Coordinates of C-alpha atoms in Angstrom, one line a residue:
Chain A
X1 CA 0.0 0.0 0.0
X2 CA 2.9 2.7 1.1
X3 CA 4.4 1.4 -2.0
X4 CA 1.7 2.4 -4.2
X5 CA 1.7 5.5 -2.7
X6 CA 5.0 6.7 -2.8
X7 CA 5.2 5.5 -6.9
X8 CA 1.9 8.0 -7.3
X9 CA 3.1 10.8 -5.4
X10 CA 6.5 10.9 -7.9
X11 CA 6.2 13.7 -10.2
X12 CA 7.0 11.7 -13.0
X13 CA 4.5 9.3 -12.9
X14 CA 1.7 12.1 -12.0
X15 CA 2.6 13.4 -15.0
X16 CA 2.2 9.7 -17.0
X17 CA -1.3 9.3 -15.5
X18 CA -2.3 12.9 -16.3
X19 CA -1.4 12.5 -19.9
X20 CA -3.0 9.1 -20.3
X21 CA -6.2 9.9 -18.5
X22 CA -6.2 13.0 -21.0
X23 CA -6.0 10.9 -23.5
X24 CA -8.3 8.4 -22.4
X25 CA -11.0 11.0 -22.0
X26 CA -10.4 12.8 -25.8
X27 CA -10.5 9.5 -27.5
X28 CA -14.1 8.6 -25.5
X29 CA -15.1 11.5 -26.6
X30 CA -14.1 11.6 -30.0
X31 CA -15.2 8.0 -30.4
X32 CA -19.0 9.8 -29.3
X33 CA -19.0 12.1 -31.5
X34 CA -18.0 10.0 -34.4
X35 CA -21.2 8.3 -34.0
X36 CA -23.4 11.2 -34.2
X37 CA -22.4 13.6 -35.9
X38 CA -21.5 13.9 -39.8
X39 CA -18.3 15.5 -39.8
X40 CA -16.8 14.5 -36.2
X41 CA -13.3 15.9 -37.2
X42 CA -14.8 19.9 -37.2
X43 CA -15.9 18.5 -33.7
X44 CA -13.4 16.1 -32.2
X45 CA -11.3 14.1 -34.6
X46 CA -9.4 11.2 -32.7
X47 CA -5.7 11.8 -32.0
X48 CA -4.4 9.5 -35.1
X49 CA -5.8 11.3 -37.5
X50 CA -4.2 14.4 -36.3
X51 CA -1.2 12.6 -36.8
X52 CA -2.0 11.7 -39.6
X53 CA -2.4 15.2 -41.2
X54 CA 1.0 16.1 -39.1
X55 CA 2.8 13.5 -41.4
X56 CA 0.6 14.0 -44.8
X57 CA 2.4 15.1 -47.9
X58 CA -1.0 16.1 -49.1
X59 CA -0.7 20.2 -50.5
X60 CA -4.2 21.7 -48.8
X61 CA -3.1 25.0 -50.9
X62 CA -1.1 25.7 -53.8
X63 CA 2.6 25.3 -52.0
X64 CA 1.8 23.6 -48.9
X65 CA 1.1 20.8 -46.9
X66 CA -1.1 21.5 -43.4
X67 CA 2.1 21.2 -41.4
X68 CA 4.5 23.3 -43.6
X69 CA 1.8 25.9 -43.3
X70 CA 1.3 25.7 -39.0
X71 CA 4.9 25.5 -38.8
X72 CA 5.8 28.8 -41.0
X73 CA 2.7 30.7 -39.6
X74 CA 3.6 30.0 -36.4
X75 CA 7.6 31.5 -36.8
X76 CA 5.1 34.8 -37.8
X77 CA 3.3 34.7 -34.5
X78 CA 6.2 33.9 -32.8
X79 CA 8.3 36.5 -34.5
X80 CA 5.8 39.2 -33.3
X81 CA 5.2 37.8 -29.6
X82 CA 9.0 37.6 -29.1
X83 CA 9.8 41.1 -30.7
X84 CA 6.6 42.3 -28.2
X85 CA 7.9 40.4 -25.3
X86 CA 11.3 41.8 -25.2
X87 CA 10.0 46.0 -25.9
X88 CA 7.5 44.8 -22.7
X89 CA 10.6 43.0 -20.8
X90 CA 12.6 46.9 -21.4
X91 CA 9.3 49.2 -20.3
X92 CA 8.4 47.0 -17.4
X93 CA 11.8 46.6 -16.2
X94 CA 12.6 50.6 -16.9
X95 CA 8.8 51.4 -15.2
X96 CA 10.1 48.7 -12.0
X97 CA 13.4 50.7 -11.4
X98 CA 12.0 54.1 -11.5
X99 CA 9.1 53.1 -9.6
X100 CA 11.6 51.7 -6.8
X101 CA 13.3 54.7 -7.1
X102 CA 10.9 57.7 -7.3
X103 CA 7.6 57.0 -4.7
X104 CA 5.9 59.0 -6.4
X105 CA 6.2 57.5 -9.5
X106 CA 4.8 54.7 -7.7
X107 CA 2.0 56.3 -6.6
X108 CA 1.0 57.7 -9.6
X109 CA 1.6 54.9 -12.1
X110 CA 1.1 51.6 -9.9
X111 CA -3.2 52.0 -9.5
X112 CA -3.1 52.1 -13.7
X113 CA -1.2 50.0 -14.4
X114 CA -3.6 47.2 -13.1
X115 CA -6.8 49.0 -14.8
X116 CA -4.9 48.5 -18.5
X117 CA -4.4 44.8 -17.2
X118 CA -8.4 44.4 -17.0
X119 CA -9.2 45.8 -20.3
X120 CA -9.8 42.0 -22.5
X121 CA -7.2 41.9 -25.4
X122 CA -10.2 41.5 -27.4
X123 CA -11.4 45.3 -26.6
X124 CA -8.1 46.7 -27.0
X125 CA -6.7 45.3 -30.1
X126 CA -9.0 47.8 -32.6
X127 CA -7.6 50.9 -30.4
X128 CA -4.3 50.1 -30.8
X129 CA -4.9 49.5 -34.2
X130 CA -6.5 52.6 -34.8
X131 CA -3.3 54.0 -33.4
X132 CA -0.7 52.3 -35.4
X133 CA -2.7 52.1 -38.4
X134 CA -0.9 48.8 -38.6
X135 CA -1.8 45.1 -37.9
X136 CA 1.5 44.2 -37.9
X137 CA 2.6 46.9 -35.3
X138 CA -0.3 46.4 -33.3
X139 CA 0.1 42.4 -32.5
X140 CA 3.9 43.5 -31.1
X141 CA 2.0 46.5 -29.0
X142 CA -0.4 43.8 -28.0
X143 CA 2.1 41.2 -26.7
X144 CA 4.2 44.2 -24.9
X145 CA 1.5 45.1 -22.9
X146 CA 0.4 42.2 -21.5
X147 CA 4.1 41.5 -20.9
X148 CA 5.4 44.6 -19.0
X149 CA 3.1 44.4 -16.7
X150 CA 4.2 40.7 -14.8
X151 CA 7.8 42.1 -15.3
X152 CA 6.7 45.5 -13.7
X153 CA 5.2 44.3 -11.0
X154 CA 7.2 41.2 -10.0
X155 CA 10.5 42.8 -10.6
X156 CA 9.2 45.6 -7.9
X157 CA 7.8 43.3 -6.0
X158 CA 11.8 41.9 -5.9
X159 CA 13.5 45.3 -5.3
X160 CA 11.4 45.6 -2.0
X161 CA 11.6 42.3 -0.6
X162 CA 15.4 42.8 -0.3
X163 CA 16.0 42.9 3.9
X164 CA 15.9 45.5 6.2
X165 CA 19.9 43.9 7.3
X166 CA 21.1 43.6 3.8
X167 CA 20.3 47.5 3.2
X168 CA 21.9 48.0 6.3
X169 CA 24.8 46.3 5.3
X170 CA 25.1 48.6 2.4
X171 CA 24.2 51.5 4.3
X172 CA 26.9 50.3 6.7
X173 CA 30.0 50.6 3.9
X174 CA 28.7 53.7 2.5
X175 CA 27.9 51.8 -0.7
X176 CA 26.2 55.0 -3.5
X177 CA 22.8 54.7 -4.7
X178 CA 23.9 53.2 -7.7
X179 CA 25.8 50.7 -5.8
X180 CA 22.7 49.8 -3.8
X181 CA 21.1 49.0 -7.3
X182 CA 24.0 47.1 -9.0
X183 CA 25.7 45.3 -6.3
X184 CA 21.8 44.5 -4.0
X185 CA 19.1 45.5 -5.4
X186 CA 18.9 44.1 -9.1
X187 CA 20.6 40.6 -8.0
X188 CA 18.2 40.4 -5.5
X189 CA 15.2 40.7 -7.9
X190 CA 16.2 38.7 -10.4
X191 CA 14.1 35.5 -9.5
X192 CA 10.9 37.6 -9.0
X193 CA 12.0 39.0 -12.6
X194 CA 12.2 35.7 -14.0
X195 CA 8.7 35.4 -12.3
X196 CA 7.3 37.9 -14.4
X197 CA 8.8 36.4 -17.3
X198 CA 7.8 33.1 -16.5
X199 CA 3.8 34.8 -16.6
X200 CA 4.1 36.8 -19.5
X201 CA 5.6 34.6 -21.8
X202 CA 3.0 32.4 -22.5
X203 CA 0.6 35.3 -22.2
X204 CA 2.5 37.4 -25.2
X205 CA 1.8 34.4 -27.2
X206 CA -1.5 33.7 -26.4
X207 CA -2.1 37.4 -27.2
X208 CA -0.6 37.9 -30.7
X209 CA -2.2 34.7 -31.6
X210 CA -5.3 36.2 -30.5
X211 CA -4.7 39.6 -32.4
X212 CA -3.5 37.6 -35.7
X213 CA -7.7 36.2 -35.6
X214 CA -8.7 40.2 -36.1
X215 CA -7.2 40.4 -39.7
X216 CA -4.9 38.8 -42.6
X217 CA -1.0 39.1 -42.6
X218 CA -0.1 36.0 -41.7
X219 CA 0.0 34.4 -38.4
X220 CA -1.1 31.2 -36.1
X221 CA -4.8 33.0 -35.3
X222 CA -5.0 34.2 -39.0
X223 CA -4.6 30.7 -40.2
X224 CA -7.0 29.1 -37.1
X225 CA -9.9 31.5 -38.2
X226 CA -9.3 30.6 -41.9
X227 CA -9.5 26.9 -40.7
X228 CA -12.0 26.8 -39.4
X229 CA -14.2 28.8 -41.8
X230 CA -13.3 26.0 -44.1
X231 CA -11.0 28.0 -46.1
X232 CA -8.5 24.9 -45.8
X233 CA -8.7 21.8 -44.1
X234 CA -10.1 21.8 -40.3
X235 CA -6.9 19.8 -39.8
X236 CA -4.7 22.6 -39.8
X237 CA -6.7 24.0 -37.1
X238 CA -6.1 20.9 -34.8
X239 CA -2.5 21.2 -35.4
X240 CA -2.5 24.5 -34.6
X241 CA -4.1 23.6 -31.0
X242 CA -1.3 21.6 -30.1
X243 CA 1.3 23.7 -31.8
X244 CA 0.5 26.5 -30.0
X245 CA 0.1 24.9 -26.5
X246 CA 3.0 23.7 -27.3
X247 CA 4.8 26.8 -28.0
X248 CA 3.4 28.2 -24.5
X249 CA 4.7 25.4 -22.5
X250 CA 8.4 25.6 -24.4
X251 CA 8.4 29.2 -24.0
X252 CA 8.1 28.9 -20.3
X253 CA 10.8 26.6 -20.2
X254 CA 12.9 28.6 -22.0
X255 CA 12.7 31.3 -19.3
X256 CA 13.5 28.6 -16.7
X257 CA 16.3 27.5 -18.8
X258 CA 17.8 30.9 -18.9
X259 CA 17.2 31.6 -15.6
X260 CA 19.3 28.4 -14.1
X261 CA 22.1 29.4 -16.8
X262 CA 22.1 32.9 -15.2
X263 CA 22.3 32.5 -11.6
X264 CA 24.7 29.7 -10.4
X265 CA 23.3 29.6 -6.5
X266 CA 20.6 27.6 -5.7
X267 CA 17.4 29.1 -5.2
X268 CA 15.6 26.6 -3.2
X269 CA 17.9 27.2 -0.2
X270 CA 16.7 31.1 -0.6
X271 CA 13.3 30.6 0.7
X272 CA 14.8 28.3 3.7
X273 CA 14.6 30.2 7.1
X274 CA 17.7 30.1 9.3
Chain B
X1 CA 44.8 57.8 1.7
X2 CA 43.9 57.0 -0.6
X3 CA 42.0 53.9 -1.5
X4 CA 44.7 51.7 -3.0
X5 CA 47.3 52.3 -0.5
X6 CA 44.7 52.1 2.3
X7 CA 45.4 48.4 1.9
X8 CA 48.9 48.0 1.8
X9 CA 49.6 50.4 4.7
X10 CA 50.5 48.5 8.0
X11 CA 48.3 47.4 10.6
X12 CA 46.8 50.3 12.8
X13 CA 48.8 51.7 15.4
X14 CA 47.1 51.1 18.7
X15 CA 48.1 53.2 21.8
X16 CA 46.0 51.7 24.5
X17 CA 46.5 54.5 26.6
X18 CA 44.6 56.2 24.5
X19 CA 40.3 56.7 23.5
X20 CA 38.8 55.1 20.7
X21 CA 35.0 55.8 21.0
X22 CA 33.9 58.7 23.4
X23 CA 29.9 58.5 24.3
X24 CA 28.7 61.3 26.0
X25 CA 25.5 62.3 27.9
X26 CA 24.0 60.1 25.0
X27 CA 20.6 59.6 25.0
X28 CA 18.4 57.8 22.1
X29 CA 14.8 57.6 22.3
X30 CA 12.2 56.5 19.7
X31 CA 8.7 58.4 19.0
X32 CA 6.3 56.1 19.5
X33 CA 4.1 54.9 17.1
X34 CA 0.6 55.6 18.4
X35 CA 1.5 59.2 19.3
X36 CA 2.4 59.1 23.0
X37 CA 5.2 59.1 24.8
X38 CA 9.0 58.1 23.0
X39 CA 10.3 55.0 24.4
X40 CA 13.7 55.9 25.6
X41 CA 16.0 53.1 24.7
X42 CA 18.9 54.6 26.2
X43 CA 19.7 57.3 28.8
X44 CA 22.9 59.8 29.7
X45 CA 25.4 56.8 28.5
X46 CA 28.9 57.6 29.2
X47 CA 31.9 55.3 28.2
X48 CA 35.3 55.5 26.7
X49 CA 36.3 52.6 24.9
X50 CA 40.2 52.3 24.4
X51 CA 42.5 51.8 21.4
X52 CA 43.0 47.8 20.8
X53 CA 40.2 47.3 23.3
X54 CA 37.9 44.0 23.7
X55 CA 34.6 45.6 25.3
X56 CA 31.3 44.0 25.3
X57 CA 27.9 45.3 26.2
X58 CA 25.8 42.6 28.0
X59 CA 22.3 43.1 29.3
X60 CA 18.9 41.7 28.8
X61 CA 17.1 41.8 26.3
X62 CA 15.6 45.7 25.9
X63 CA 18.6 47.4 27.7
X64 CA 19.6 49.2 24.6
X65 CA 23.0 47.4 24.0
X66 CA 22.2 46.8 20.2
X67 CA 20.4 50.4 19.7
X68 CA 24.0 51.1 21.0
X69 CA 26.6 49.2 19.2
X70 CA 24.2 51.0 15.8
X71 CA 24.6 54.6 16.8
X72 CA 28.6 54.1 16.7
X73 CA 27.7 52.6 13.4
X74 CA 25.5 55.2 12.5
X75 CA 22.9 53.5 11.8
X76 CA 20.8 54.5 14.2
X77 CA 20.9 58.4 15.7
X78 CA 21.2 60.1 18.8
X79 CA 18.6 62.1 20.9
X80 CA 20.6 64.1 22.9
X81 CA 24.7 63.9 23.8
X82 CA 27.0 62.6 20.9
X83 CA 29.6 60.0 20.1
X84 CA 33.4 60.5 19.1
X85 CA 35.8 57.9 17.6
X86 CA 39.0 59.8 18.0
X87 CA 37.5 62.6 17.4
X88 CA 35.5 62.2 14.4
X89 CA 31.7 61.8 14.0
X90 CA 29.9 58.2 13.4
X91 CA 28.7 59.3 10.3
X92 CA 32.7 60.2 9.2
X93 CA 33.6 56.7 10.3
X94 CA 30.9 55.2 8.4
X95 CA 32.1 57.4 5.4
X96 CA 35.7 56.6 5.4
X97 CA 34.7 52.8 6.4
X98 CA 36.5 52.9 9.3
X99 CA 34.6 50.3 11.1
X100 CA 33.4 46.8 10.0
X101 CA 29.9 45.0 11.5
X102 CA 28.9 41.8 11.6
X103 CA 25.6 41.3 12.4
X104 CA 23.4 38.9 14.0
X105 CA 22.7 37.1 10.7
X106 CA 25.1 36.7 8.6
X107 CA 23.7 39.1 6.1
X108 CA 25.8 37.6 2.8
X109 CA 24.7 38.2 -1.2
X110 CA 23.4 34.6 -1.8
X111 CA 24.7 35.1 -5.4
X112 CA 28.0 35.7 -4.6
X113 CA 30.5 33.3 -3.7
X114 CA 32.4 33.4 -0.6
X115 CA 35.5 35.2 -2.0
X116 CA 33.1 37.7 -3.9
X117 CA 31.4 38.4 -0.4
X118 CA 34.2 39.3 1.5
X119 CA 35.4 41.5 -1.5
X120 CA 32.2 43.5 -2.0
X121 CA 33.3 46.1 0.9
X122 CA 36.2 46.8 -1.5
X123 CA 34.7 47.4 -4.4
X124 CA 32.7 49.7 -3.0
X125 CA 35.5 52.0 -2.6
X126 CA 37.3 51.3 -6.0
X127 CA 40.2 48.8 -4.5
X128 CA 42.0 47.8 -7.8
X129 CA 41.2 43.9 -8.8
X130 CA 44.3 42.8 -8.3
X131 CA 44.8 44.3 -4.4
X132 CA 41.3 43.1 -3.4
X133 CA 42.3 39.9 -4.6
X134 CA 45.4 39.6 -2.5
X135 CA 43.1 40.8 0.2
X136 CA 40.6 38.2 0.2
X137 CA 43.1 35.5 0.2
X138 CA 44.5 37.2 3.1
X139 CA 41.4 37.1 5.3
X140 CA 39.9 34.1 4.1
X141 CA 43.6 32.5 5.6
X142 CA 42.4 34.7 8.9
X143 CA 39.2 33.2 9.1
X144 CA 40.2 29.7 8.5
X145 CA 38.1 29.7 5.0
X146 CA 40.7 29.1 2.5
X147 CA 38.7 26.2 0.3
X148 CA 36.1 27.5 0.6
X149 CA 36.3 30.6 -1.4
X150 CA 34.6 29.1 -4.6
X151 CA 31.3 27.8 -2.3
X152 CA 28.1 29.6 -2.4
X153 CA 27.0 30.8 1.4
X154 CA 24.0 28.6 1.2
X155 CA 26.7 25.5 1.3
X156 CA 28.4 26.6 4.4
X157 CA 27.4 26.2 8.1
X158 CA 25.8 28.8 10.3
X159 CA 29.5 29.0 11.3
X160 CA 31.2 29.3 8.5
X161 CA 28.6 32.0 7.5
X162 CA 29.5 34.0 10.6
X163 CA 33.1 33.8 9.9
X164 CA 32.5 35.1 6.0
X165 CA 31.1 37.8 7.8
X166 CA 33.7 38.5 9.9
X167 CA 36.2 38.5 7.0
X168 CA 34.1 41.0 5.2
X169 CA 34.2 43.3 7.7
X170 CA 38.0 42.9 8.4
X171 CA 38.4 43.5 4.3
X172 CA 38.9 47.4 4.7
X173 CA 40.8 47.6 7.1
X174 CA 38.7 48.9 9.7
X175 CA 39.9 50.3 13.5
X176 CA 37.2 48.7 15.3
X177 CA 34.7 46.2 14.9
X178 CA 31.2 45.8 16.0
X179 CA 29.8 42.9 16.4
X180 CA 26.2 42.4 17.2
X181 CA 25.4 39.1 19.0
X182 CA 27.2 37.6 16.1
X183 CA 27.3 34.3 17.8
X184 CA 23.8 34.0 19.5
X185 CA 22.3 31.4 16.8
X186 CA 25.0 29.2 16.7
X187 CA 25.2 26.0 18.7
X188 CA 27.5 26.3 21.7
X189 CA 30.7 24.0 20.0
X190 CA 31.0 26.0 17.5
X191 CA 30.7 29.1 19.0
X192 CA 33.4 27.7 21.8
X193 CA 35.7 27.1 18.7
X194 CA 34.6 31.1 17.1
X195 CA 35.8 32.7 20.6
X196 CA 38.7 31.0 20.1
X197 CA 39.3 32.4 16.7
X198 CA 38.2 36.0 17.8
X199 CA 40.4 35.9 20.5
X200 CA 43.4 35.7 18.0
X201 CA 42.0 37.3 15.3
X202 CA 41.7 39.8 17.6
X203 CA 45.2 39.9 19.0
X204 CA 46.9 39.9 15.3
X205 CA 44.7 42.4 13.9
X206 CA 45.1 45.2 17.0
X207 CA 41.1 45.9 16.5
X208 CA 39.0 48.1 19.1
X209 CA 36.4 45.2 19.4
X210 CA 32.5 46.2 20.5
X211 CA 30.6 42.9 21.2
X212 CA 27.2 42.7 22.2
X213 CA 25.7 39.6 23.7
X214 CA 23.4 38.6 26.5
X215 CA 25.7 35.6 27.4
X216 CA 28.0 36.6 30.8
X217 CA 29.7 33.6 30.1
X218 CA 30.9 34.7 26.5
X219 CA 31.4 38.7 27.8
X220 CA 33.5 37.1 30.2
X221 CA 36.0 35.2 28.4
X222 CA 36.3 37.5 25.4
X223 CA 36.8 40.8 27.1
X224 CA 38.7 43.3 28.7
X225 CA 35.7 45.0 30.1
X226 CA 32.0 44.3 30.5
X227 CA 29.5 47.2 30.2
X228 CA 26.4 46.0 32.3
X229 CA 23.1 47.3 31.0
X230 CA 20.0 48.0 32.5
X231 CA 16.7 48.1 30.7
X232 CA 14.0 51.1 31.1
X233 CA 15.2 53.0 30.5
X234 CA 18.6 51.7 29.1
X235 CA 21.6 52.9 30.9
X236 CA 25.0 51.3 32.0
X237 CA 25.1 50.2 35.3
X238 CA 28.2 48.5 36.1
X239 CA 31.6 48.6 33.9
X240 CA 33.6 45.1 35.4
X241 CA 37.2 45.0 34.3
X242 CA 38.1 41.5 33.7
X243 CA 41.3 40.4 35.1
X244 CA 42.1 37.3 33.4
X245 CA 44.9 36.6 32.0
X246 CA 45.7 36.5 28.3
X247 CA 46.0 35.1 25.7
X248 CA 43.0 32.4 27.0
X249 CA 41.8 29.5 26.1
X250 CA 38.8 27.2 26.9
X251 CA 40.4 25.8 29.5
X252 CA 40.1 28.7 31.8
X253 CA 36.3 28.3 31.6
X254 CA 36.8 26.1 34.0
X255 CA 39.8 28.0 36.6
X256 CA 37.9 29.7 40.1
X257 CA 39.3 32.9 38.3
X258 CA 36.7 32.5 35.7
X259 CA 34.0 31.6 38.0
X260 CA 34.7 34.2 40.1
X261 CA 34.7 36.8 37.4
X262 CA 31.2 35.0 36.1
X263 CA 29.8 36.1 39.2
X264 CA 31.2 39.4 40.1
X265 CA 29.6 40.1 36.0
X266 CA 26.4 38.5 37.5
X267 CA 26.1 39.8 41.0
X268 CA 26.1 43.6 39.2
X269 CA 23.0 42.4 37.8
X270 CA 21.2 41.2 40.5
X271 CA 22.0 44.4 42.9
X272 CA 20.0 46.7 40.3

């Protein structure tokens, strides 16, 4: 019995049964919905013959086959989430430092800066259009707002957590302003930074996918609306589900990735309490 | 001096006959928070503290000992009367780094590793790479921490963590060192084996040392004098000179002498 409890509460094997279960549950459902309805892949194809289309040679437009198509659209989206997420990365971290700095920056910026948080994407992306005059422009706008605000927030979050001792300490060897910053504060924050990017990552590609549904030019969302008005084959849409949840998962990794390569000391032993 | 040759100058020259820290008439008091009357934390403290001296403020816990040891440091300022280290203000000591403080935790950059801790008081004042190099190695050998320069503070004991401390603060060259219950979370072998290393770190480095604790014991054997505090409001009420012998070791923990001095320290207490 322990035995069978210590094998389920490994991380690994959560994971296994998560992803069988999930699949256990698609294919009931897919093998459902084949039986009533006429075209079950617009519904719920099963999982082979995604994988099917994945490895199809067949063209579904004049150049390309469904995968050449999701794969190419989604270095587009990609393109303009990662251009957004690094102008969003610069503001928010710029915003976090003179926020720590200035108090009254603070107070004039930091109530804001949540209210442009709660506008939907949706409700925003034609007024920032209208502003750029530029679909293009926009979808990069798009993803750098919903970045700089995680990275804002978190990273000041990480400037003020730094201890009451450790300023003293600085205070202590007459260590400058700038000092404080370069030498405490900014190593300090750098896992609630990576916080923040771990958030907004995901969320800048969720968001120019999003904006790419609003009009042409290319682009994971372009191609899913397109799909699934039956422009090309719904199949292109199913790959673009998994490509782009995918793409979100990889994209936090990445940031976890970078963030081991960047700081050598262990962070677990952070959180520990003497 | 300037900063480069602050370094390579040789160690302080220490005339015991003569004052380190002047306090006088000083008085610290903080407003209190719901409006009413300021706590006074300390009251009309007066105490010289000579060159190459080993002086520790013991009391319990609210007798202002700490609030103390931080207005030499400047960290903390005074109400009323003022405090001299030969002559110049707290806030010039601070400025010129004149003291080092080890604190209660040991307060180290998680990021950095050991060496890059103890050289961070340097860099602060623009010691060439090469010096503050030759400078770490040199106190890392004081401390007893010489393989462990590479380590991050997170894989080191609470001891070893004090003694990074303590090497940081020796970095600059500082005349005196405060040291605020530096040794109060450790368990009590290691902190045996830290008095030990004090003691001679101490001795080779002619320091003025300023030691809080609340432990007679440890006051005892480390010092040259005891300041006895009272609480409410804070003010010295004895100043024991301890007439041990040096240098000392652990064994005299357990001499009459010892003893005796334990409870001469402890008696002062008792008759407030």
């Amino acid at each position: 019995m322990n035995k069978v409890k210590k094998a389920l509460s490994s991380s690994k094997i959560v994971t296994f049964v998560w992803v069988l279960g999930m699949i256990g549950v698609w294919e009931l459902g897919a093998a459902t919905i084949a039986r009533s309805k006429r075209t079950p892949e617009n519904v719920l194809p099963h999982l082979y013959q995604i994988l099917e289309s994945i490895f199809s040679h067949k063209l579904v437009n004049s150049t390309q086959t469904a995968l050449q198509i999701v794969l190419s659209n989604a270095g587009i989206t990609l393109l303009r989430a990662g251009i957004g997420f690094l102008i969003g990365i610069m503001i928010g971290y710029l915003l976090a430092l003179f926020m720590s700095l200035f108090t009254a920056v603070e107070k004039m910026f930091f109530p804001y800066l949540m209210i442009i948080q709660m506008i939907p994407i949706l409700g925003m992306a034609p007024i920032i259009l209208a502003i750029t005059k530029d679909i293009d422009n926009s979808r990069i706008v798009i993803a750098a707002i919903l970045t700089f605000y995680p990275v804002a927030t978190n990273t000041l979050a990480g400037f003020k957590s730094v201890e009451k001792e450790k300023h003293e300490l600085m205070y202590s060897i007459a260590a400058t302003k700038f000092q404080i910053y370069t030498k405490l504060l900014i190593p300090s924050s750098i896992p609630y930074f990576f916080t923040g990017l771990k958030i907004s990552a995901p969320m800048a590609i969720t968001a120019s996918i999003l904006v790419d549904t609003l009009q042409g030019g290319g682009g994971l969302g372009c191609m899913l609306s397109q799909s699934l008005k039956h422009a090309m084959t719904i199949y292109v849409f199913w790959q673009i589900v998994f490509v782009s949840a995918l793409i979100g998962i990889l994209s936090y990794f990445l940031m976890t990735v970078i963030e081991k390569v960047l700081s050598p000391y262990k962070r677990a032993t952070k959180v520990k309490k003497r | 001096m300037g900063a480069a040759e602050r370094l390579d100058s040789d160690e302080l020259v220490v005339n015991r006959n003569e004052v380190e820290i002047r306090i006088e008439n000083l008085g610290v008091s903080f407003p209190d928070k719901d409006g009413g009357e300021p706590v006074i934390a300390l009251q009309n403290i007066n105490l010289d503290i000579m060159q190459g001296e080993f002086i520790s403020l013991l009391g319990p816990s609210g007798c202002g000992k700490t609030t103390l040891l931080r207005t030499v440091a400047e960290l903390q300022q005074p109400t009323s009367g003022k405090i001299t280290v030969r002559g110049q203000s707290p806030r010039e000591i601070r400025l010129k780094k004149k003291y080092g403080i080890v604190f209660q935790n040991p307060v180290l950059l998680d990021w950095r590793t050991v060496r890059r801790n103890v050289c961070m008081p340097m860099e602060m004042m623009g010691i060439p790479k090469k010096d503050r190099t030759a400078r770490v190695t040199k106190m890392l050998e004081l401390v007893g921490l010489m393989e462990f320069g590479k380590k991050y503070p997170h894989e080191l004991s609470g001891g070893m963590q004090q003694r990074v401390g303590i090497a940081r603060a020796l970095a600059v060259k500082p005349e005196i060192l405060l040291m605020d219950e530096p040794f109060s979370a450790l368990d009590e072998f290691t902190k045996e084996k830290l008095h030990e290393d004090l003691l001679r770190i101490w001795k080779k480095t002619n320091k003025t040392i300023l030691f809080v604790t609340h432990n007679i014991q440890e006051a005892v054997f480390l010092s040259d004098r005891v300041v006895v505090l009272s609480p409410h409001p804070g003010r010295v009420s004895a100043v024991v000179d301890i007439t041990l012998g040096r240098p000392r070791d652990l064994s005299i923990k357990s001499s009459p002498e010892f003893n005796a001095m334990v409870t001469k320290v402890r008696n002062s207490f008792e008759s407030l």
